Amino acid sequence: MSLALKFDERGLIPAIIQDVENDEVLMLAYMNQESLEKTLSGGKTCFWSRSRKSFWLKGETSGNFQHVKEIYYDCDADTLLIKVQQEGAACHTGNRTCFYRKLEK
């Protein structure tokens, strides 16, 4: 599956994480080929941290794991949509989703 994907010049692809039960968008993170393979083989989301330049297994320190149920890719094959069963909060702030703030006009 990943052979059809288009990673950017840094070898990354954005991954939108969505709750499989209610379709709530939980977060956005980035994956490289290896973190995608770790996600596929381990069943939990694994990302590439652009700031730390290292792998990041979501929930490894917080216990808020994301259990992968389905993975889709868009029509251009340059973005992933990963549907998960979320344990606890998805956001590092403790909020259920990273998208808890609304931009006002």
Coordinates of N, CA and C in Angstrom, one line a residue:
M1 N 0.8 -1.2 0.0 CA 0.0 0.0 0.0 C 0.9 1.2 0.0
S2 N 1.9 1.3 0.8 CA 2.7 2.5 1.0 C 3.5 2.9 -0.3
L3 N 3.6 1.9 -1.2 CA 4.4 2.2 -2.4 C 3.6 3.2 -3.3
A4 N 2.3 3.3 -3.2 CA 1.6 4.3 -4.0 C 1.6 5.7 -3.4
L5 N 2.0 5.8 -2.2 CA 1.9 7.1 -1.5 C 3.0 8.0 -1.9
K6 N 2.7 9.3 -1.8 CA 3.6 10.4 -2.2 C 4.1 11.1 -1.0
F7 N 5.3 10.8 -0.6 CA 6.0 11.5 0.6 C 6.6 12.8 0.1
D8 N 6.7 13.8 0.9 CA 7.2 15.1 0.5 C 8.8 15.0 0.4
E9 N 9.4 16.1 0.1 CA 10.9 16.1 -0.1 C 11.6 15.8 1.1
R10 N 11.0 15.8 2.3 CA 11.6 15.4 3.5 C 11.3 14.0 3.9
G11 N 10.6 13.3 3.0 CA 10.2 11.9 3.2 C 9.0 11.8 4.2
L12 N 8.2 12.8 4.3 CA 7.1 12.8 5.2 C 5.7 12.9 4.5
I13 N 4.7 12.4 5.2 CA 3.3 12.5 4.7 C 2.5 12.9 5.9
P14 N 1.6 13.9 5.7 CA 0.7 14.2 6.9 C -0.4 13.1 7.1
A15 N -0.7 12.9 8.4 CA -1.6 11.9 8.8 C -2.7 12.6 9.7
I16 N -3.9 12.6 9.2 CA -5.0 13.1 10.0 C -5.6 11.9 10.8
I17 N -5.7 12.2 12.1 CA -6.2 11.1 13.0 C -7.6 11.4 13.4
Q18 N -8.5 10.4 13.1 CA -9.9 10.6 13.4 C -10.4 9.4 14.2
D19 N -11.4 9.8 15.1 CA -12.0 8.8 15.9 C -12.9 7.9 15.1
V20 N -12.7 6.6 15.1 CA -13.5 5.6 14.3 C -14.9 5.6 14.7
E21 N -15.3 5.9 15.9 CA -16.7 5.8 16.4 C -17.5 7.0 16.1
N22 N -17.0 8.2 16.1 CA -17.8 9.4 15.9 C -17.2 10.3 14.9
D23 N -16.2 10.0 14.2 CA -15.5 10.8 13.1 C -14.9 12.1 13.6
E24 N -14.8 12.3 14.9 CA -14.1 13.5 15.4 C -12.7 13.5 15.0
V25 N -12.2 14.7 14.4 CA -10.8 14.8 14.1 C -10.1 15.1 15.4
L26 N -9.1 14.2 15.6 CA -8.3 14.2 16.9 C -7.0 15.0 16.8
M27 N -6.3 14.8 15.7 CA -5.0 15.5 15.6 C -4.5 15.3 14.2
L28 N -3.4 16.0 13.9 CA -2.6 15.8 12.7 C -1.2 15.7 13.1
A29 N -0.5 14.7 12.4 CA 0.9 14.5 12.7 C 1.5 14.0 11.4
Y30 N 2.8 13.7 11.4 CA 3.5 13.3 10.2 C 4.1 12.0 10.4
M31 N 4.2 11.2 9.2 CA 4.8 9.9 9.2 C 5.8 9.9 8.1
N32 N 6.8 9.1 8.3 CA 7.7 8.7 7.2 C 7.4 7.2 6.9
Q33 N 8.2 6.7 5.9 CA 7.9 5.3 5.5 C 8.0 4.4 6.7
E34 N 9.1 4.5 7.5 CA 9.3 3.6 8.6 C 8.3 3.7 9.7
S35 N 7.8 4.9 10.0 CA 6.8 5.1 11.1 C 5.5 4.5 10.6
L36 N 5.2 4.6 9.3 CA 4.0 4.0 8.7 C 4.1 2.5 8.8
E37 N 5.2 2.0 8.5 CA 5.4 0.5 8.6 C 5.2 0.1 10.1
K38 N 5.8 0.8 11.0 CA 5.6 0.5 12.4 C 4.2 0.6 12.9
T39 N 3.4 1.5 12.3 CA 2.0 1.6 12.6 C 1.2 0.4 12.1
L40 N 1.6 0.1 10.8 CA 0.9 -1.1 10.2 C 1.2 -2.4 11.0
S41 N 2.4 -2.6 11.4 CA 2.8 -3.8 12.0 C 2.4 -3.9 13.5
G42 N 2.4 -2.7 14.2 CA 2.1 -2.7 15.6 C 0.7 -2.4 16.0
G43 N -0.1 -1.9 15.0 CA -1.5 -1.6 15.3 C -1.8 -0.3 16.1
K44 N -0.7 0.4 16.4 CA -0.8 1.7 17.1 C -0.1 2.8 16.3
T45 N -0.6 4.0 16.4 CA 0.0 5.0 15.6 C 1.4 5.3 16.1
C46 N 2.3 5.4 15.1 CA 3.7 5.8 15.3 C 4.0 6.9 14.3
F47 N 4.5 8.0 14.8 CA 4.8 9.2 14.0 C 6.2 9.5 13.9
W48 N 6.6 10.5 13.1 CA 7.9 11.0 13.0 C 7.9 12.4 13.6
S49 N 8.6 12.7 14.6 CA 8.7 14.0 15.2 C 9.6 14.9 14.4
R50 N 9.1 15.9 13.8 CA 9.9 16.8 13.0 C 10.8 17.6 13.9
S51 N 10.4 18.0 15.1 CA 11.3 18.8 16.0 C 12.4 17.9 16.6
R52 N 12.1 16.7 17.1 CA 13.0 15.9 17.7 C 13.8 15.0 16.8
K53 N 13.3 14.9 15.5 CA 13.9 14.0 14.5 C 14.0 12.6 15.0
S54 N 12.9 12.1 15.6 CA 12.9 10.7 16.1 C 11.4 10.2 16.0
F55 N 11.3 8.9 16.2 CA 10.0 8.2 16.2 C 9.3 8.6 17.5
W56 N 7.9 8.6 17.3 CA 7.1 8.9 18.5 C 5.9 8.0 18.4
L57 N 5.8 7.0 19.3 CA 4.7 6.1 19.5 C 3.7 6.9 20.4
K58 N 2.6 7.2 19.8 CA 1.5 8.0 20.5 C 1.0 7.1 21.7
G59 N 1.1 7.7 22.9 CA 0.7 7.1 24.1 C 1.8 6.4 24.9
E60 N 3.0 6.4 24.3 CA 4.1 5.7 25.0 C 4.4 6.3 26.4
T61 N 4.3 7.6 26.5 CA 4.6 8.2 27.8 C 3.2 8.6 28.6
S62 N 2.2 8.9 27.8 CA 0.9 9.3 28.4 C 0.0 8.1 28.7
G63 N 0.1 7.0 28.0 CA -0.8 5.9 28.1 C -2.0 6.1 27.1
N64 N -2.1 7.3 26.4 CA -3.2 7.6 25.5 C -2.9 7.0 24.1
F65 N -2.9 5.7 24.0 CA -2.6 5.1 22.8 C -3.8 5.3 21.8
Q66 N -3.4 5.1 20.5 CA -4.4 5.2 19.4 C -4.3 3.8 18.7
H67 N -5.4 3.0 18.8 CA -5.4 1.7 18.2 C -6.0 1.9 16.7
V68 N -5.2 1.6 15.8 CA -5.5 1.8 14.4 C -6.6 0.8 13.9
K69 N -7.7 1.3 13.3 CA -8.8 0.5 12.8 C -8.8 0.5 11.3
E70 N -8.5 1.6 10.7 CA -8.6 1.8 9.2 C -7.6 2.8 8.8
I71 N -7.0 2.7 7.6 CA -6.2 3.7 7.1 C -6.6 3.9 5.6
Y72 N -6.8 5.2 5.3 CA -7.2 5.6 4.0 C -6.1 6.6 3.5
Y73 N -6.1 6.8 2.2 CA -5.2 7.9 1.6 C -6.1 8.6 0.6
D74 N -5.7 9.9 0.4 CA -6.6 10.7 -0.4 C -6.3 10.5 -1.9
C75 N -7.1 11.2 -2.7 CA -7.0 11.1 -4.2 C -5.6 11.4 -4.8
D76 N -4.9 12.2 -4.2 CA -3.5 12.5 -4.7 C -2.5 11.6 -4.0
A77 N -2.9 10.8 -3.1 CA -2.0 9.9 -2.4 C -0.9 10.6 -1.6
D78 N -1.2 11.8 -1.1 CA -0.2 12.6 -0.4 C -0.7 13.0 1.0
T79 N -1.8 12.4 1.5 CA -2.3 12.6 2.8 C -2.9 11.3 3.3
L80 N -2.7 11.0 4.6 CA -3.3 9.8 5.2 C -4.5 10.2 6.1
L81 N -5.5 9.4 6.2 CA -6.6 9.5 7.1 C -6.6 8.2 7.9
I82 N -6.3 8.3 9.2 CA -6.2 7.1 10.1 C -7.3 7.1 11.1
K83 N -8.1 6.1 11.0 CA -9.2 6.0 12.0 C -8.8 5.1 13.1
V84 N -9.0 5.7 14.3 CA -8.4 5.0 15.5 C -9.5 4.9 16.6
Q85 N -9.2 3.9 17.5 CA -9.9 3.9 18.8 C -9.0 4.6 19.7
Q86 N -9.4 5.8 20.3 CA -8.5 6.6 21.1 C -8.7 6.2 22.6
E87 N -7.6 6.0 23.2 CA -7.6 5.9 24.7 C -7.3 7.2 25.3
G88 N -8.2 7.7 26.1 CA -7.9 9.0 26.7 C -7.9 10.2 25.8
A89 N -7.1 11.2 26.1 CA -6.9 12.4 25.3 C -6.0 12.2 24.2
A90 N -6.3 12.8 23.0 CA -5.3 12.8 21.9 C -4.3 13.9 22.0
C91 N -4.7 15.0 22.6 CA -3.9 16.2 22.6 C -2.9 16.2 23.8
H92 N -1.7 16.7 23.6 CA -0.8 16.7 24.7 C -1.2 17.7 25.9
T93 N -2.2 18.6 25.5 CA -2.7 19.5 26.6 C -3.7 18.8 27.5
G94 N -4.1 17.6 27.2 CA -5.1 16.9 28.0 C -6.5 17.0 27.4
N95 N -6.7 17.7 26.3 CA -7.9 17.8 25.6 C -8.2 16.6 24.8
R96 N -9.4 16.2 24.6 CA -9.8 15.0 23.8 C -9.2 15.2 22.4
T97 N -9.3 16.3 21.8 CA -8.8 16.6 20.4 C -7.8 17.8 20.4
C98 N -6.9 17.9 19.5 CA -6.1 19.0 19.3 C -6.8 20.2 18.8
F99 N -8.0 20.0 18.2 CA -8.8 21.1 17.6 C -9.9 21.5 18.5
Y100 N -9.5 22.1 19.7 CA -10.4 22.5 20.7 C -10.6 24.0 20.7
R101 N -9.8 24.8 19.9 CA -9.9 26.2 19.9 C -10.6 26.7 18.5
K102 N -11.4 27.7 18.6 CA -12.1 28.2 17.4 C -11.6 29.5 17.1
L103 N -11.3 29.7 15.8 CA -10.8 31.0 15.3 C -12.0 31.9 15.1
E104 N -12.0 33.0 15.7 CA -13.2 33.9 15.6 C -12.9 35.0 14.5
K105 N -13.9 35.4 13.8 CA -13.8 36.4 12.8 C -13.4 37.8 13.3

